[in-house]
Amino acid sequence: MNKRFSLPWTQPRSGPRPHVIYLAIGFPPAAKSCAYRMRETANQFCALGWDVTVITLCDEAWEREYGLDHTLSESVDPRVKVVKLPLIRQDLETDIRAFSEDRSLNPGGWITELRKREQKVFPEPVFGGWRHELEKAVLRVHREHAADLLLSSCAPYVNIAATWKLWEEYKVPYAIDFRDGWSLDVIGGGEAFTRESVSGRWESRVLEQAVAVWTVNDPIAGWYRERYPHLADRVHVVRNGYDEESLPAISGRAPDPAAGLTFGYLGSVNFPPDFLDAVLTGWRLARRDDPLVARSRFEVRGHIGAGAMREANRHMDLLKAAAPDDVTFGGPVAKTALSATYGSWDALVLMLVGGRYVTSGKVYEFMATGLPVLSAHDVDHDASNVLAGHPLWTGAVGIDPQRLAHSFSEAARLAVTATEADRAEARELARRFARPAVLAPAVRHLAQLVRPGSSASTATAMTGV
């Protein structure tokens, strides 16, 4: 246990079965990438014999944003109790009959004023206004079933206000799953806000008492260790991972060069339109110069836009314009259909923004499929560290269209020449990132911090895989 943090009691507070409150905004059935990490975390606590109460948003909130995938809920341990709060983003309302007069006459001004009100409550746009309802929710859950631990998954960062409220009133120990960090600009690199700002004071205050802080990769962990050197031993790398049931059979689809190949991208299309345009231009150039790519198809699957802008934005315009180049958009993929989707593709296109502080959960799933992986991202990107040594990776060349064209050709060549041994080697390299292998040690570590000896397993030291 971290010696700088002393627990304010000597006896277990909830009997033989410890209890964790899990602030997990984005828990299944929310169709969000964080849902997989949250589901596995909750399941791992159940496997250790803990009672788990998840606090998230109501289904209506997710219907208004990225949508729902009820297949995600099928693998949630039935012992997990889920509390769904009626917190719904006003700015994503699409029914103009529900608009106020101010919003109808001046929508831009209405949004500006909404953001100001939200940040007066907590220094986070969009979600800051949820602070008081989240605070009341964690207090209510704790009073009904005393918690031994609160695990707060960010974003949204307003979760830390509720985390702090429970600490102030009941001294319930807590851990922060920062994932991508708050004071770090993971896309641009560098500081997102100063230590002296309102956000900085919130972050410093909450991290000071946290028993552990999770991040998704080593560069982000390094940032926090340098920013808070006296807390360095509490910062742990808990990577994202992949789910075995999402993978296709290793000896499934056999590429047919005569008929052409199928390239696939799966994930949220949340990068700038110019980024997508560069990738599509690289694809077009490859088709011009490479007969095999010219016979091939490029399928894009996933979420594009939220609310009223869902599948109605510049990204969709670009994809529709690329239809003559055999580019198609097929929408989101349900969790239960992932294996079949990957099994229908011959090579994968990994499109990612950011640089050394960004990994993305999809990189683990992509490499674990055993398919060739084409990287469309900065060379200095954490995904490159993860993919290093992958026998079917084309390497990172940035997003210059001409260089991407060469990568498309190389991925096509790898798809045709790869052996089952190559695919097996790629999967074996990814195996250390299987989601249970990543999250089970992290959850055991937290359990041991607040309830030493409460689980049958000895706490495993955090290794930073």
XYZ file of C-alpha atoms in Angstrom:
465
model
C 0.000 0.000 0.000
C 1.171 3.515 -0.707
C 2.498 4.793 2.595
C 1.594 8.387 1.810
C -2.065 7.474 1.974
C -3.492 6.222 5.269
C -6.950 4.721 5.385
C -9.293 6.488 7.854
C -10.632 3.256 9.380
C -9.275 -0.041 10.630
C -12.149 -2.426 9.911
C -13.841 -3.318 6.595
C -16.845 -1.085 6.196
C -19.157 -3.394 4.259
C -18.724 -6.880 5.645
C -17.302 -9.900 3.817
C -18.169 -8.599 0.331
C -16.422 -5.316 -0.437
C -18.228 -2.792 -2.611
C -16.923 -0.557 -5.409
C -18.821 2.374 -6.859
C -17.735 2.713 -10.474
C -18.323 6.096 -12.113
C -18.356 4.857 -15.706
C -20.097 7.287 -18.039
C -20.134 5.277 -21.259
C -20.859 1.852 -19.769
C -22.749 -0.622 -22.001
C -25.047 -0.388 -23.850
C -23.489 2.969 -24.835
C -21.957 2.538 -28.290
C -18.652 4.089 -27.264
C -15.113 2.763 -27.402
C -14.667 3.175 -23.634
C -17.520 0.707 -23.015
C -15.212 -2.291 -23.528
C -12.706 -1.149 -20.907
C -15.489 -0.333 -18.468
C -17.248 -3.653 -18.957
C -14.088 -5.665 -18.332
C -13.180 -3.581 -15.273
C -16.584 -4.178 -13.688
C -16.441 -7.882 -14.526
C -12.989 -8.222 -12.977
C -14.207 -6.727 -9.696
C -17.084 -9.219 -9.705
C -14.621 -12.043 -10.311
C -12.791 -11.000 -7.142
C -15.998 -11.234 -5.131
C -16.795 -7.531 -4.970
C -20.204 -5.957 -5.221
C -20.160 -3.497 -8.123
C -22.424 -0.507 -8.643
C -21.939 1.314 -11.935
C -23.167 4.886 -12.308
C -23.722 5.939 -15.915
C -26.300 7.727 -18.076
C -29.735 6.618 -19.190
C -30.139 4.940 -22.563
C -31.901 8.015 -23.961
C -28.670 9.995 -23.521
C -26.711 7.558 -25.684
C -29.466 7.349 -28.284
C -29.062 11.095 -28.706
C -25.269 10.861 -29.038
C -23.509 7.887 -30.708
C -26.302 5.385 -30.218
C -26.736 2.069 -28.414
C -25.313 -1.414 -28.868
C -27.241 -3.768 -26.605
C -24.967 -6.648 -27.577
C -22.300 -4.960 -25.441
C -24.447 -5.584 -22.374
C -24.702 -9.316 -22.977
C -21.247 -9.947 -21.499
C -21.671 -7.712 -18.440
C -21.596 -9.852 -15.294
C -25.231 -10.136 -14.119
C -24.110 -9.265 -10.593
C -23.200 -5.720 -11.686
C -25.795 -3.192 -10.549
C -26.195 -0.339 -13.026
C -27.613 3.032 -11.967
C -28.634 5.125 -14.978
C -28.957 8.854 -14.426
C -31.351 11.005 -16.504
C -28.581 13.340 -17.680
C -28.995 14.187 -21.342
C -27.070 16.699 -23.435
C -29.342 19.600 -24.303
C -27.135 20.629 -27.229
C -27.837 17.327 -29.028
C -31.611 17.795 -29.016
C -32.888 17.551 -32.598
C -36.596 18.186 -32.029
C -37.009 21.905 -32.750
C -40.343 21.821 -30.939
C -38.338 21.445 -27.720
C -36.195 24.524 -28.454
C -36.583 27.663 -26.390
C -37.262 30.957 -28.142
C -33.655 32.058 -27.511
C -32.280 28.884 -29.058
C -34.570 29.126 -32.075
C -33.654 32.737 -32.826
C -29.956 32.594 -31.966
C -28.658 29.001 -31.857
C -24.996 30.034 -31.785
C -25.530 32.454 -28.915
C -27.591 29.871 -27.057
C -24.715 27.360 -27.236
C -22.233 29.988 -26.032
C -24.353 30.801 -22.997
C -24.922 27.103 -22.270
C -21.170 26.480 -22.240
C -20.650 29.405 -19.854
C -23.265 28.054 -17.447
C -21.765 24.563 -17.573
C -18.269 25.785 -16.770
C -19.463 27.890 -13.843
C -20.529 24.653 -12.160
C -17.353 22.726 -13.061
C -14.533 23.737 -15.450
C -15.493 21.420 -18.289
C -17.618 22.379 -21.282
C -20.590 20.173 -22.197
C -20.519 18.086 -18.999
C -19.705 20.529 -16.200
C -23.371 21.119 -15.456
C -23.787 17.475 -14.405
C -21.683 17.976 -11.293
C -24.403 18.226 -8.660
C -26.463 15.313 -9.982
C -23.366 13.097 -10.053
C -22.457 14.155 -6.527
C -25.938 13.331 -5.274
C -25.850 9.964 -7.061
C -22.600 8.747 -5.465
C -23.715 9.903 -2.017
C -27.060 8.133 -2.417
C -25.448 4.876 -3.572
C -22.943 4.963 -0.720
C -25.628 5.599 1.892
C -27.622 2.643 0.584
C -24.590 0.334 0.322
C -21.377 1.566 1.920
C -18.468 1.601 -0.532
C -14.904 0.490 0.100
C -13.658 2.109 -3.090
C -14.779 4.533 -5.764
C -13.234 4.133 -9.220
C -13.751 7.175 -11.420
C -13.315 6.791 -15.185
C -12.620 10.041 -17.027
C -13.796 11.567 -19.334
C -16.004 13.346 -18.525
C -13.758 14.966 -15.960
C -16.717 16.239 -13.964
C -16.662 12.727 -12.481
C -13.822 13.840 -10.241
C -16.104 16.374 -8.545
C -18.403 13.547 -7.452
C -15.357 11.503 -6.474
C -14.114 14.347 -4.269
C -17.552 14.872 -2.739
C -17.666 11.288 -1.497
C -14.147 11.651 -0.114
C -15.029 14.908 1.671
C -18.116 13.503 3.328
C -17.196 9.855 3.961
C -13.459 9.483 3.234
C -14.107 6.676 0.757
C -10.755 5.913 -0.945
C -10.735 6.357 -4.689
C -8.750 5.751 -7.851
C -8.831 7.778 -11.052
C -8.811 6.094 -14.456
C -7.659 9.120 -16.434
C -7.230 7.064 -19.605
C -5.989 9.918 -21.811
C -5.288 12.422 -19.045
C -6.771 15.868 -18.384
C -3.980 18.416 -18.039
C -2.276 16.875 -21.069
C -3.273 17.810 -24.618
C -2.928 14.296 -26.041
C -3.519 15.405 -29.636
C -1.306 18.478 -29.800
C 1.080 17.495 -27.016
C 1.965 19.737 -24.103
C -0.038 21.284 -21.317
C -3.806 21.640 -21.666
C -4.022 23.991 -18.655
C -1.714 25.257 -15.926
C -1.466 23.999 -12.349
C -2.779 27.389 -11.186
C -5.939 27.374 -13.326
C -9.319 26.293 -11.972
C -8.976 22.967 -13.770
C -5.412 22.619 -12.542
C -6.433 23.166 -8.939
C -9.174 20.563 -9.281
C -6.783 18.022 -10.764
C -4.080 18.632 -8.153
C -6.511 18.414 -5.250
C -8.077 15.156 -6.390
C -4.846 13.411 -7.382
C -3.285 14.276 -4.038
C -5.588 11.831 -2.211
C -6.017 9.179 -4.942
C -4.766 5.696 -4.081
C -3.948 5.106 -7.763
C -4.064 6.859 -11.109
C -4.435 4.861 -14.321
C -3.394 5.995 -17.802
C -3.504 4.088 -21.081
C 0.140 4.315 -22.135
C 3.652 5.083 -20.951
C 3.981 8.596 -22.426
C 0.848 9.784 -20.588
C 2.011 8.116 -17.385
C 5.364 9.842 -17.803
C 3.638 13.195 -18.193
C 1.793 12.779 -14.900
C 4.837 11.484 -13.055
C 6.774 14.570 -14.115
C 3.891 16.906 -13.318
C 3.347 15.367 -9.868
C 6.699 13.766 -8.927
C 5.647 13.097 -5.320
C 2.754 10.995 -6.670
C 4.810 9.139 -9.278
C 4.508 5.735 -7.618
C 0.718 5.950 -7.731
C 0.594 6.442 -11.516
C 0.172 3.147 -13.385
C -0.128 2.182 -17.032
C -3.313 0.191 -17.640
C -3.547 -0.183 -21.382
C -6.651 -0.820 -23.382
C -6.857 -4.228 -24.998
C -8.900 -6.487 -27.217
C -11.604 -9.111 -26.705
C -10.958 -12.623 -27.982
C -14.538 -13.018 -29.213
C -13.992 -10.128 -31.647
C -11.338 -11.986 -33.641
C -11.885 -13.925 -36.863
C -10.707 -17.495 -37.327
C -6.987 -17.547 -38.062
C -7.470 -19.851 -41.055
C -10.643 -18.202 -42.298
C -10.794 -16.000 -45.388
C -8.313 -16.772 -48.157
C -7.450 -13.658 -50.217
C -8.364 -13.860 -53.896
C -5.966 -11.616 -55.857
C -7.854 -12.160 -59.095
C -11.095 -10.853 -57.609
C -9.364 -8.136 -55.616
C -8.961 -7.586 -51.879
C -11.071 -5.900 -49.237
C -9.451 -3.279 -47.027
C -11.321 -2.267 -43.903
C -11.404 0.466 -41.284
C -13.439 0.047 -38.097
C -13.768 2.766 -35.474
C -15.150 6.225 -34.838
C -14.481 8.667 -37.668
C -13.443 11.477 -35.329
C -10.434 12.819 -37.191
C -10.450 16.032 -39.272
C -11.929 15.854 -42.782
C -8.542 16.764 -44.270
C -7.064 13.670 -42.613
C -9.694 11.422 -44.189
C -9.184 13.180 -47.514
C -5.447 12.383 -47.407
C -6.125 8.687 -46.800
C -8.706 8.523 -49.593
C -6.290 10.293 -51.927
C -3.600 7.743 -51.061
C -6.089 4.977 -51.846
C -6.915 6.567 -55.198
C -3.232 6.904 -56.109
C -2.601 3.275 -55.181
C -5.478 2.157 -57.410
C -3.980 4.148 -60.269
C -0.544 2.544 -59.951
C -1.198 -0.945 -58.537
C -3.404 -3.386 -60.501
C -4.170 -5.461 -57.398
C -5.337 -2.427 -55.409
C -7.284 -1.266 -58.483
C -9.354 -4.470 -58.247
C -9.875 -4.008 -54.511
C -12.419 -2.347 -52.214
C -12.118 -0.127 -49.133
C -14.881 -0.437 -46.524
C -15.266 2.119 -43.722
C -17.319 1.052 -40.702
C -18.113 2.851 -37.465
C -19.699 6.002 -36.072
C -19.524 9.292 -37.956
C -20.721 12.326 -36.025
C -23.109 12.631 -33.100
C -26.613 13.980 -32.638
C -27.961 15.922 -35.608
C -24.573 15.623 -37.354
C -24.603 11.822 -37.303
C -23.687 10.711 -40.824
C -24.462 14.212 -42.093
C -21.135 16.022 -42.288
C -18.047 16.661 -44.388
C -16.696 13.150 -43.703
C -19.759 11.618 -45.318
C -19.389 13.952 -48.298
C -15.832 12.710 -48.805
C -16.834 9.061 -48.529
C -19.692 9.475 -50.983
C -17.376 11.254 -53.427
C -14.967 8.307 -53.195
C -17.619 5.765 -54.218
C -16.246 5.533 -57.801
C -12.994 4.321 -56.220
C -14.832 1.403 -54.584
C -14.994 3.102 -51.171
C -18.104 2.283 -49.139
C -19.442 3.253 -45.725
C -21.397 0.575 -43.867
C -22.200 2.234 -40.533
C -21.462 0.912 -37.038
C -20.794 -2.759 -36.288
C -22.488 -4.495 -33.363
C -20.160 -6.184 -30.906
C -21.460 -9.635 -31.860
C -20.719 -8.938 -35.536
C -17.082 -7.878 -35.091
C -15.589 -11.297 -35.734
C -17.533 -11.738 -38.969
C -16.651 -8.218 -40.099
C -12.929 -8.727 -39.558
C -13.265 -12.138 -41.161
C -14.564 -10.521 -44.362
C -11.506 -8.274 -44.755
C -8.037 -8.944 -46.122
C -6.173 -5.951 -44.670
C -6.863 -3.223 -42.108
C -6.375 0.531 -42.312
C -5.531 2.086 -38.936
C -6.482 5.775 -39.096
C -5.476 7.686 -35.966
C -4.898 11.316 -35.044
C -2.384 12.582 -32.507
C 1.147 11.482 -31.804
C 3.225 9.978 -29.025
C 0.520 10.410 -26.363
C -2.194 8.591 -28.358
C -2.556 4.828 -28.685
C -6.245 4.094 -29.391
C -7.904 0.887 -28.283
C -8.377 -0.297 -31.866
C -4.671 -0.904 -32.414
C -4.748 -3.928 -30.096
C -7.768 -5.444 -31.817
C -6.307 -4.770 -35.261
C -3.001 -6.485 -34.499
C -4.756 -9.422 -32.812
C -6.783 -10.234 -35.949
C -3.655 -11.556 -37.650
C -4.409 -9.401 -40.706
C -1.997 -6.953 -42.365
C -2.201 -3.493 -40.760
C -1.645 -0.273 -42.705
C -0.833 2.688 -40.457
C -2.284 6.087 -41.382
C -0.970 8.206 -38.526
C 2.068 10.200 -37.434
C 5.357 8.331 -37.352
C 5.934 9.380 -33.726
C 2.739 7.772 -32.448
C 2.324 5.372 -29.535
C 0.517 2.973 -31.867
C 3.886 2.498 -33.564
C 5.350 1.320 -30.245
C 2.537 -1.204 -29.858
C 2.845 -2.491 -33.430
C 6.648 -2.764 -33.398
C 7.621 -6.295 -34.371
C 4.258 -7.100 -35.997
C 5.163 -9.253 -39.033
C 2.264 -7.906 -41.127
C 2.573 -4.185 -40.388
C 3.427 -1.757 -43.196
C 5.077 0.717 -40.802
C 4.173 4.341 -40.041
C 4.784 6.829 -42.878
C 2.650 9.771 -41.758
C -0.346 10.897 -43.808
C 1.287 12.022 -47.030
C -0.979 10.604 -49.785
C 1.876 9.371 -51.989
C 3.533 7.506 -49.119
C 0.165 6.095 -48.070
C -0.322 4.848 -51.621
C 2.845 2.779 -51.248
C 1.526 1.480 -47.907
C -1.707 0.352 -49.552
C 0.318 -1.585 -52.112
C 2.502 -3.094 -49.394
C -0.553 -4.135 -47.370
C -2.018 -5.765 -50.476
C 1.222 -7.678 -51.020
C 1.280 -8.828 -47.393
C -2.351 -9.952 -47.600
C -1.550 -12.191 -50.568
C 1.777 -13.589 -49.343
C 1.102 -13.977 -45.589
C 1.142 -17.522 -44.285
C -0.859 -18.960 -41.410
C 2.398 -18.906 -39.444
C 2.698 -15.142 -40.070
C -0.857 -14.613 -38.842
C -0.246 -16.789 -35.798
C 2.913 -14.804 -34.979
C 0.968 -11.539 -35.192
C -1.702 -12.851 -32.841
C 0.858 -14.161 -30.407
C 2.507 -10.734 -30.288
C -0.871 -9.192 -29.433
C -1.812 -11.768 -26.807
C -0.324 -9.764 -23.942
C -2.936 -7.097 -24.713
C -5.960 -9.368 -24.286
C -8.285 -7.295 -22.143
C -8.403 -9.642 -19.113
C -4.609 -9.906 -19.128
C -4.369 -6.113 -18.914
C -7.181 -5.324 -16.493
C -7.135 -8.273 -14.075
C -3.787 -7.293 -12.478
C -4.849 -3.649 -12.283
C -8.119 -4.485 -10.536
C -6.390 -6.876 -8.130
C -3.932 -4.121 -7.286
C -6.740 -1.684 -6.424
C -8.562 -4.321 -4.387
C -5.451 -5.029 -2.362
C -4.785 -1.339 -1.760
C -8.080 -0.776 0.037
C -8.876 -4.288 1.305
C -5.581 -6.148 1.879
C -6.164 -9.883 1.736
C -9.756 -9.453 0.542
C -9.224 -11.570 -2.585
C -7.915 -15.073 -2.970
C -5.224 -13.868 -5.327
C -2.144 -12.009 -4.233
C -1.968 -8.528 -5.707
C 0.095 -8.456 -8.842
C 2.545 -5.589 -9.170
C 1.704 -3.143 -11.920
C 3.998 -3.860 -14.826
C 2.996 -1.155 -17.279
C 2.321 -3.451 -20.228
